[in-house]
Short mmCIF file of C-alpha atoms and ligand atoms in Angstrom, two decimals:
data_model
loop_
_atom_site.label_atom_id
_atom_site.label_comp_id
_atom_site.label_asym_id
_atom_site.label_seq_id
_atom_site.Cartn_x
_atom_site.Cartn_y
_atom_site.Cartn_z
CA GLN C 99 63.86 -24.69 -175.25
CA THR C 100 62.28 -23.25 -172.83
CA GLY C 101 60.36 -24.45 -169.79
CA THR C 102 57.78 -22.93 -167.79
CA VAL C 103 55.82 -24.58 -164.59
CA ALA C 104 53.41 -23.74 -161.43
CA ALA C 105 55.16 -23.79 -158.14
CA ASN C 106 52.47 -24.79 -155.87
CA PRO C 107 52.99 -24.37 -152.11
CA GLU C 108 51.74 -26.31 -149.56
CA GLN C 109 50.14 -25.46 -146.22
CA TYR C 110 52.50 -23.30 -144.78
CA ASP C 111 54.03 -22.89 -147.97
CA GLN C 112 56.15 -25.82 -146.52
CA ALA C 113 57.07 -27.10 -149.72
CA TYR C 114 56.08 -25.81 -153.56
CA ILE C 115 54.85 -29.06 -155.63
CA CYS C 116 54.91 -29.04 -159.44
CA PRO C 117 53.54 -30.84 -162.16
CA VAL C 118 56.10 -33.08 -163.82
CA THR C 119 55.35 -35.81 -167.12
CA ILE C 120 56.99 -38.92 -166.80
CA GLY C 121 56.70 -40.70 -169.63
CA SER C 122 52.91 -40.53 -170.50
CA GLN C 123 51.79 -39.79 -166.64
CA THR C 124 51.47 -36.40 -165.20
CA LEU C 125 53.37 -36.34 -161.33
CA HIS C 126 53.59 -33.62 -159.28
CA LEU C 127 56.83 -33.32 -157.32
CA ASP C 128 59.12 -31.38 -155.04
CA PHE C 129 61.27 -29.33 -156.59
CA ASP C 130 64.10 -28.98 -154.18
CA THR C 131 67.40 -26.91 -155.14
CA GLY C 132 68.97 -28.54 -151.97
CA SER C 133 69.42 -31.83 -153.58
CA SER C 134 70.20 -33.81 -156.69
CA ASP C 135 68.20 -36.73 -157.13
CA LEU C 136 64.74 -36.84 -158.88
CA TRP C 137 62.64 -39.87 -156.85
CA VAL C 138 59.32 -40.64 -157.77
CA PHE C 139 56.61 -42.86 -155.51
CA SER C 140 56.17 -46.24 -157.93
CA ASN C 141 54.17 -49.27 -158.41
CA LEU C 142 56.87 -51.60 -156.40
CA MET C 143 56.30 -49.83 -153.82
CA PRO C 144 54.32 -51.74 -150.60
CA SER C 145 50.88 -49.94 -150.66
CA SER C 146 51.04 -49.40 -146.74
CA GLU C 147 53.65 -46.44 -147.49
CA VAL C 148 51.48 -45.07 -150.27
CA ASP C 149 47.98 -42.50 -149.04
CA GLY C 150 46.77 -41.49 -152.53
CA GLN C 151 50.02 -40.72 -154.16
CA THR C 152 50.23 -41.30 -158.00
CA GLU C 153 52.76 -43.77 -158.31
CA PHE C 154 55.47 -44.22 -161.53
CA ASN C 155 53.95 -47.42 -163.70
CA THR C 156 57.66 -48.79 -164.44
CA ASN C 157 55.90 -50.97 -166.69
CA SER C 158 54.80 -48.07 -169.02
CA ALA C 159 56.95 -48.84 -172.68
CA GLY C 160 58.41 -45.90 -172.03
CA ALA C 161 60.69 -46.77 -169.17
CA THR C 162 64.06 -48.80 -169.28
CA LYS C 163 64.89 -50.07 -166.68
CA LYS C 164 68.74 -49.67 -165.39
CA ASP C 165 69.93 -53.22 -164.21
CA GLY C 166 72.06 -52.88 -161.35
CA TYR C 167 71.16 -49.15 -160.38
CA THR C 168 69.90 -48.49 -157.04
CA TRP C 169 69.54 -45.49 -154.82
CA SER C 170 69.03 -44.60 -150.74
CA ILE C 171 68.54 -41.00 -149.96
CA SER C 172 68.24 -39.07 -146.31
CA TYR C 173 67.20 -35.75 -146.09
CA GLY C 174 68.40 -33.48 -142.56
CA ASP C 175 64.78 -33.83 -140.85
CA GLY C 176 65.08 -37.66 -140.87
CA SER C 177 63.36 -38.65 -143.27
CA GLY C 178 64.07 -40.83 -146.16
CA ALA C 179 63.56 -43.03 -149.54
CA SER C 180 65.15 -45.63 -151.88
CA GLY C 181 64.48 -47.54 -154.73
CA VAL C 182 65.79 -48.96 -158.54
CA VAL C 183 66.26 -46.57 -161.61
CA TYR C 184 64.90 -46.32 -164.95
CA ALA C 185 65.16 -43.98 -167.53
CA ASP C 186 62.54 -42.09 -169.22
CA THR C 187 60.95 -38.90 -170.82
CA VAL C 188 60.53 -35.99 -168.30
CA ASN C 189 58.54 -32.77 -169.43
CA VAL C 190 59.08 -29.87 -166.95
CA GLY C 191 56.63 -27.11 -168.25
CA GLY C 192 57.77 -27.92 -171.79
CA ALA C 193 61.62 -28.42 -171.43
CA THR C 194 61.64 -31.89 -172.10
CA ALA C 195 64.67 -34.36 -170.84
CA THR C 196 64.39 -37.41 -173.67
CA SER C 197 66.39 -40.06 -170.76
CA GLN C 198 66.01 -39.03 -167.71
CA ALA C 199 67.46 -41.29 -164.35
CA VAL C 200 63.89 -40.91 -162.40
CA GLU C 201 64.71 -43.12 -159.65
CA ALA C 202 61.38 -45.43 -158.94
CA ALA C 203 60.67 -45.35 -155.21
CA THR C 204 60.15 -49.29 -153.36
CA SER C 205 59.82 -47.61 -150.30
CA VAL C 206 59.46 -44.46 -148.18
CA SER C 207 59.38 -42.74 -144.89
CA SER C 208 56.47 -41.86 -142.84
CA GLU C 209 57.49 -38.16 -143.68
CA PHE C 210 56.55 -38.89 -147.17
CA THR C 211 53.65 -41.48 -146.67
CA SER C 212 52.08 -38.48 -144.78
CA ASP C 213 52.96 -35.65 -147.60
CA THR C 214 49.76 -36.75 -149.31
CA GLY C 215 50.89 -33.09 -151.67
CA SER C 216 53.81 -35.07 -153.05
CA ASP C 217 54.87 -37.74 -155.24
CA GLY C 218 58.15 -37.48 -155.20
CA LEU C 219 60.90 -35.11 -155.34
CA LEU C 220 62.87 -32.93 -158.32
CA GLY C 221 66.60 -32.16 -157.10
CA LEU C 222 67.97 -28.94 -158.52
CA ALA C 223 71.53 -29.15 -156.45
CA PHE C 224 74.55 -29.94 -158.27
CA SER C 225 74.77 -33.64 -159.70
CA SER C 226 77.72 -34.23 -157.74
CA ILE C 227 75.81 -35.43 -154.26
CA ASN C 228 73.37 -37.39 -157.02
CA GLN C 229 72.50 -40.27 -154.62
CA VAL C 230 72.48 -43.75 -157.21
CA LYS C 231 74.96 -46.21 -157.09
CA PRO C 232 77.25 -47.66 -158.89
CA THR C 233 77.14 -44.45 -161.07
CA PRO C 234 75.49 -41.15 -159.84
CA GLN C 235 73.15 -39.85 -162.81
CA THR C 236 72.44 -35.83 -163.61
CA THR C 237 70.11 -33.78 -162.48
CA PHE C 238 67.04 -32.87 -164.91
CA PHE C 239 68.99 -29.44 -165.00
CA ASP C 240 71.72 -30.97 -166.26
CA THR C 241 70.58 -33.18 -168.46
CA VAL C 242 68.16 -30.64 -170.51
CA LYS C 243 70.86 -27.72 -169.88
CA SER C 244 72.50 -27.45 -173.05
CA SER C 245 69.74 -27.67 -175.20
CA LEU C 246 68.28 -25.05 -173.20
CA GLU C 247 67.76 -21.27 -175.28
CA ALA C 248 70.30 -19.92 -171.49
CA GLU C 249 71.56 -22.54 -169.10
CA LEU C 250 69.96 -21.81 -166.03
CA PHE C 251 66.24 -21.96 -163.62
CA THR C 252 64.41 -19.33 -162.29
CA ALA C 253 62.57 -19.52 -158.82
CA ASP C 254 59.38 -17.06 -157.91
CA LEU C 255 58.28 -18.79 -155.09
CA GLN C 256 54.68 -16.91 -153.40
CA SER C 257 53.04 -17.40 -150.38
CA ASN C 258 49.24 -19.35 -150.06
CA GLY C 259 49.68 -19.22 -154.64
CA PRO C 260 50.82 -19.76 -157.14
CA GLY C 261 54.52 -19.20 -158.09
CA SER C 262 56.73 -20.45 -161.36
CA TYR C 263 60.09 -22.09 -162.04
CA THR C 264 61.20 -21.03 -165.33
CA PHE C 265 64.14 -23.06 -167.43
CA GLY C 266 65.98 -21.70 -170.24
CA TYR C 267 64.97 -18.14 -169.57
CA ILE C 268 64.38 -14.89 -167.00
CA ASP C 269 60.75 -13.83 -166.76
CA SER C 270 61.21 -10.04 -166.73
CA SER C 271 57.89 -9.57 -165.07
CA LYS C 272 58.90 -11.36 -162.41
CA TYR C 273 61.31 -8.67 -160.33
CA THR C 274 61.35 -5.26 -159.73
CA GLY C 275 65.05 -3.32 -160.53
CA SER C 276 68.15 -4.97 -161.89
CA ILE C 277 70.05 -8.99 -161.01
CA THR C 278 72.64 -8.55 -158.43
CA TYR C 279 74.90 -11.84 -159.60
CA THR C 280 77.41 -13.71 -156.54
CA ALA C 281 79.34 -16.10 -157.02
CA VAL C 282 78.73 -19.89 -155.95
CA ASP C 283 80.68 -22.17 -154.38
CA ASN C 284 79.28 -25.83 -155.18
CA SER C 285 82.05 -27.96 -153.90
CA GLN C 286 79.52 -29.52 -151.67
CA GLY C 287 77.20 -29.54 -154.30
CA PHE C 288 75.02 -26.96 -153.48
CA TRP C 289 74.09 -23.67 -154.69
CA GLY C 290 76.19 -22.14 -152.29
CA PHE C 291 76.88 -18.29 -151.85
CA THR C 292 78.51 -15.45 -149.38
CA ALA C 293 75.79 -13.90 -147.43
CA GLY C 294 76.57 -10.13 -145.92
CA GLY C 295 75.53 -7.83 -143.09
CA TYR C 296 72.02 -7.71 -141.85
CA THR C 297 69.87 -5.13 -140.16
CA VAL C 298 66.54 -5.60 -138.37
CA GLY C 299 63.28 -3.90 -139.27
CA GLY C 300 63.46 -0.36 -140.87
CA GLY C 301 64.63 1.31 -137.74
CA GLY C 302 68.42 1.27 -138.77
CA SER C 303 68.70 -0.96 -135.85
CA ASN C 304 72.11 -1.94 -137.28
CA SER C 305 73.28 -5.14 -136.94
CA THR C 306 77.33 -5.76 -136.67
CA GLY C 307 77.50 -9.16 -137.30
CA THR C 308 77.90 -10.51 -141.17
CA ILE C 309 75.95 -13.62 -142.07
CA GLY C 310 78.70 -15.83 -144.21
CA SER C 311 78.10 -18.83 -146.48
CA ALA C 312 74.90 -20.20 -147.24
CA ILE C 313 72.89 -22.16 -149.26
CA ALA C 314 69.49 -21.50 -151.20
CA ASP C 315 67.07 -24.16 -150.98
CA THR C 316 63.81 -24.46 -152.06
CA GLY C 317 63.26 -27.27 -150.13
CA THR C 318 64.00 -26.03 -146.96
CA SER C 319 60.59 -24.33 -145.57
CA LEU C 320 62.34 -21.96 -143.05
CA MET C 321 65.78 -19.41 -142.91
CA TYR C 322 68.22 -20.87 -140.88
CA LEU C 323 70.59 -18.65 -139.63
CA PRO C 324 73.56 -17.88 -137.23
CA THR C 325 72.72 -17.46 -133.26
CA ALA C 326 74.04 -13.80 -133.22
CA ALA C 327 71.95 -12.71 -136.23
CA VAL C 328 68.26 -15.14 -134.74
CA GLN C 329 68.97 -13.65 -131.15
CA SER C 330 69.12 -9.97 -132.26
CA TYR C 331 65.70 -10.18 -134.52
CA TYR C 332 63.92 -11.87 -132.09
CA SER C 333 64.74 -9.17 -129.35
CA GLN C 334 62.78 -7.33 -131.13
CA VAL C 335 59.70 -9.41 -131.17
CA SER C 336 58.06 -9.15 -127.73
CA GLY C 337 56.68 -12.14 -126.18
CA SER C 338 58.94 -14.23 -128.15
CA SER C 339 60.91 -16.87 -126.80
CA TYR C 340 62.88 -20.42 -127.88
CA SER C 341 60.94 -23.02 -126.89
CA SER C 342 62.32 -26.38 -126.54
CA SER C 343 58.81 -28.39 -126.72
CA GLN C 344 58.37 -26.42 -129.92
CA GLY C 345 61.72 -26.86 -131.11
CA GLY C 346 62.10 -22.84 -132.49
CA TYR C 347 61.67 -19.25 -131.16
CA ILE C 348 58.30 -18.91 -130.83
CA PHE C 349 56.08 -15.78 -130.15
CA PRO C 350 52.09 -14.83 -130.04
CA CYS C 351 50.40 -14.55 -133.12
CA SER C 352 49.39 -11.21 -132.68
CA ALA C 353 53.00 -9.84 -132.25
CA SER C 354 53.99 -7.44 -134.60
CA LEU C 355 57.11 -9.12 -136.83
CA PRO C 356 60.42 -7.07 -137.83
CA SER C 357 61.73 -7.25 -141.62
CA LEU C 358 64.64 -8.62 -141.88
CA THR C 359 67.63 -6.66 -144.81
CA VAL C 360 70.16 -8.99 -145.66
CA SER C 361 73.42 -7.82 -147.96
CA ILE C 362 73.95 -10.38 -150.69
CA GLY C 363 76.66 -9.13 -153.61
CA GLY C 364 76.42 -5.33 -152.02
CA HIS C 365 72.87 -4.93 -151.98
CA GLY C 366 69.78 -5.30 -149.51
CA PHE C 367 66.97 -7.65 -149.63
CA VAL C 368 63.99 -6.62 -147.65
CA VAL C 369 62.53 -9.84 -146.25
CA PRO C 370 58.94 -8.80 -144.96
CA GLY C 371 58.21 -9.10 -141.29
CA SER C 372 55.45 -11.24 -142.68
CA ASN C 373 57.19 -13.56 -143.81
CA PHE C 374 58.31 -14.42 -140.36
CA ASN C 375 55.11 -15.68 -139.18
CA TYR C 376 55.33 -19.28 -140.71
CA SER C 377 52.12 -21.66 -138.82
CA PRO C 378 50.35 -21.47 -135.64
CA THR C 379 52.07 -23.81 -132.73
CA GLY C 380 48.77 -25.17 -132.21
CA SER C 381 49.29 -24.49 -128.43
CA GLY C 382 48.91 -21.07 -126.39
CA ASN C 383 47.80 -18.59 -129.56
CA THR C 384 52.21 -19.08 -130.36
CA CYS C 385 52.99 -19.03 -133.25
CA PHE C 386 55.83 -20.46 -135.04
CA GLY C 387 59.19 -18.82 -136.48
CA GLY C 388 60.20 -18.69 -140.06
CA LEU C 389 63.76 -17.63 -138.65
CA GLN C 390 65.60 -20.32 -136.99
CA GLU C 391 69.17 -20.45 -135.91
CA ASN C 392 71.61 -23.07 -138.37
CA THR C 393 73.03 -24.95 -135.11
CA GLY C 394 73.00 -28.56 -135.73
CA ILE C 395 71.98 -28.43 -139.61
CA GLY C 396 75.91 -27.02 -140.40
CA PHE C 397 75.02 -24.86 -142.82
CA THR C 398 73.05 -21.35 -142.93
CA ILE C 399 69.63 -21.84 -145.36
CA PHE C 400 68.47 -19.39 -147.29
CA GLY C 401 64.76 -21.43 -147.58
CA ASP C 402 61.27 -20.59 -149.05
CA VAL C 403 60.97 -17.68 -146.12
CA PHE C 404 64.31 -16.14 -147.76
CA LEU C 405 63.11 -16.74 -151.29
CA ARG C 406 59.64 -15.34 -151.39
CA ALA C 407 60.86 -11.92 -151.43
CA VAL C 408 63.25 -12.29 -154.22
CA TYR C 409 63.36 -13.62 -157.20
CA ALA C 410 65.83 -16.26 -158.14
CA ILE C 411 68.28 -16.98 -160.82
CA PHE C 412 70.38 -19.63 -160.82
CA ASP C 413 72.65 -19.48 -163.34
CA GLU C 414 75.40 -21.69 -165.13
CA THR C 415 75.89 -19.23 -168.51
CA GLN C 416 79.28 -18.63 -167.42
CA GLY C 417 80.84 -21.00 -167.10
CA SER C 418 81.47 -21.42 -163.54
CA PRO C 419 78.18 -21.11 -161.90
CA ARG C 420 76.21 -17.88 -160.04
CA ILE C 421 72.91 -17.11 -158.29
CA GLY C 422 71.56 -13.99 -158.61
CA PHE C 423 68.73 -12.41 -157.11
CA ALA C 424 66.61 -9.30 -157.55
CA ALA C 425 63.57 -7.64 -155.63
CA GLN C 426 60.36 -8.72 -156.84
C1 46W H 297 72.38 -29.26 -146.42
C2 46W H 297 70.74 -29.78 -146.23
C3 46W H 297 69.45 -28.73 -146.89
C4 46W H 297 68.51 -29.57 -146.42
N1 46W H 297 68.09 -30.53 -148.11
C5 46W H 297 67.47 -30.47 -149.19
N2 46W H 297 66.82 -29.20 -148.98
N3 46W H 297 67.09 -31.46 -149.46
C6 46W H 297 68.94 -31.89 -147.62
C7 46W H 297 69.98 -31.15 -147.44
C1 46W H 298 64.22 -31.84 -149.05
C2 46W H 298 63.10 -32.32 -148.05
C3 46W H 298 63.18 -32.66 -146.85
C4 46W H 298 62.38 -33.45 -146.27
N1 46W H 298 61.06 -33.58 -146.59
C5 46W H 298 59.80 -33.57 -146.57
N2 46W H 298 59.92 -34.33 -144.69
N3 46W H 298 58.24 -34.17 -146.82
C6 46W H 298 60.17 -33.46 -148.24
C7 46W H 298 61.78 -32.29 -148.27
#
């Protein structure tokens, strides 16, 4: 089997939300290659924590409670959720898991309550970091992968318009040139890979540094690189500065933004300058940069700002996992 589903950007491309059918309900979930739990708003939550989201009905005929199973998850930005566990049929664009662990929330943090476009998350990192106790559950991809035409999924994220995720096949209309594959280190549960050198702007203002280990993360909006690369980038953006009040680099919204070329698997991938204007700060006609320092996160993250510039293939067809990137 295969699946194809639209990836709809929230405001400022902050996250990508996809329709998922669970039993007879359709919920809109944030697909996240940086976590491994499929959790949903549910009828078990206090109404004070729900602001229009669709609630998974744990009383529906097809939902089977997994007695004694609970979950609790917290994300890098301090948000979090917790609850209990059911098994139900989950269909993502035609790819169907007949008995998938669906983590029904009994409580969510305010960040999720106010994220009115999202009814929960669908984790696509490795099942080794699933947060269900007493027994971790498999991700949707792990549950269905043996039944897919090919054991892979792909991400084509777009700005301000629908992109797509596919399960089980590569859509050759989504990229140009060839796919460059590189090995994945999943020892921490993420789609980890090694990135090489970088160049700011097309003018050959070559860098001397290399980026090193990184993760490909659809659930992170921005791109977080080592300080040296970030300082090198913003040194080419006139009027840019680090704003402690905004919590990152900002610049005049009218600034001309250079591209950033990153070498992965020996191929240079170009992120256009426009990708690095993330959103207005709301003050002084300054804008918040889509490239920020990785200090404090503990990971170099190739988030949506990078992933919008490529077609990404999350591939387990070779036995050990690999990730592929192609220009688009
Ligand atoms: C390493 C962190 C990256 C951001 N996260 C995520 N997309 N769920 C949390 C883990
Ligand atoms: C990876 C997750 C981080 C937390 N999120 C949020 N605050 N809306 C959702 C995505």
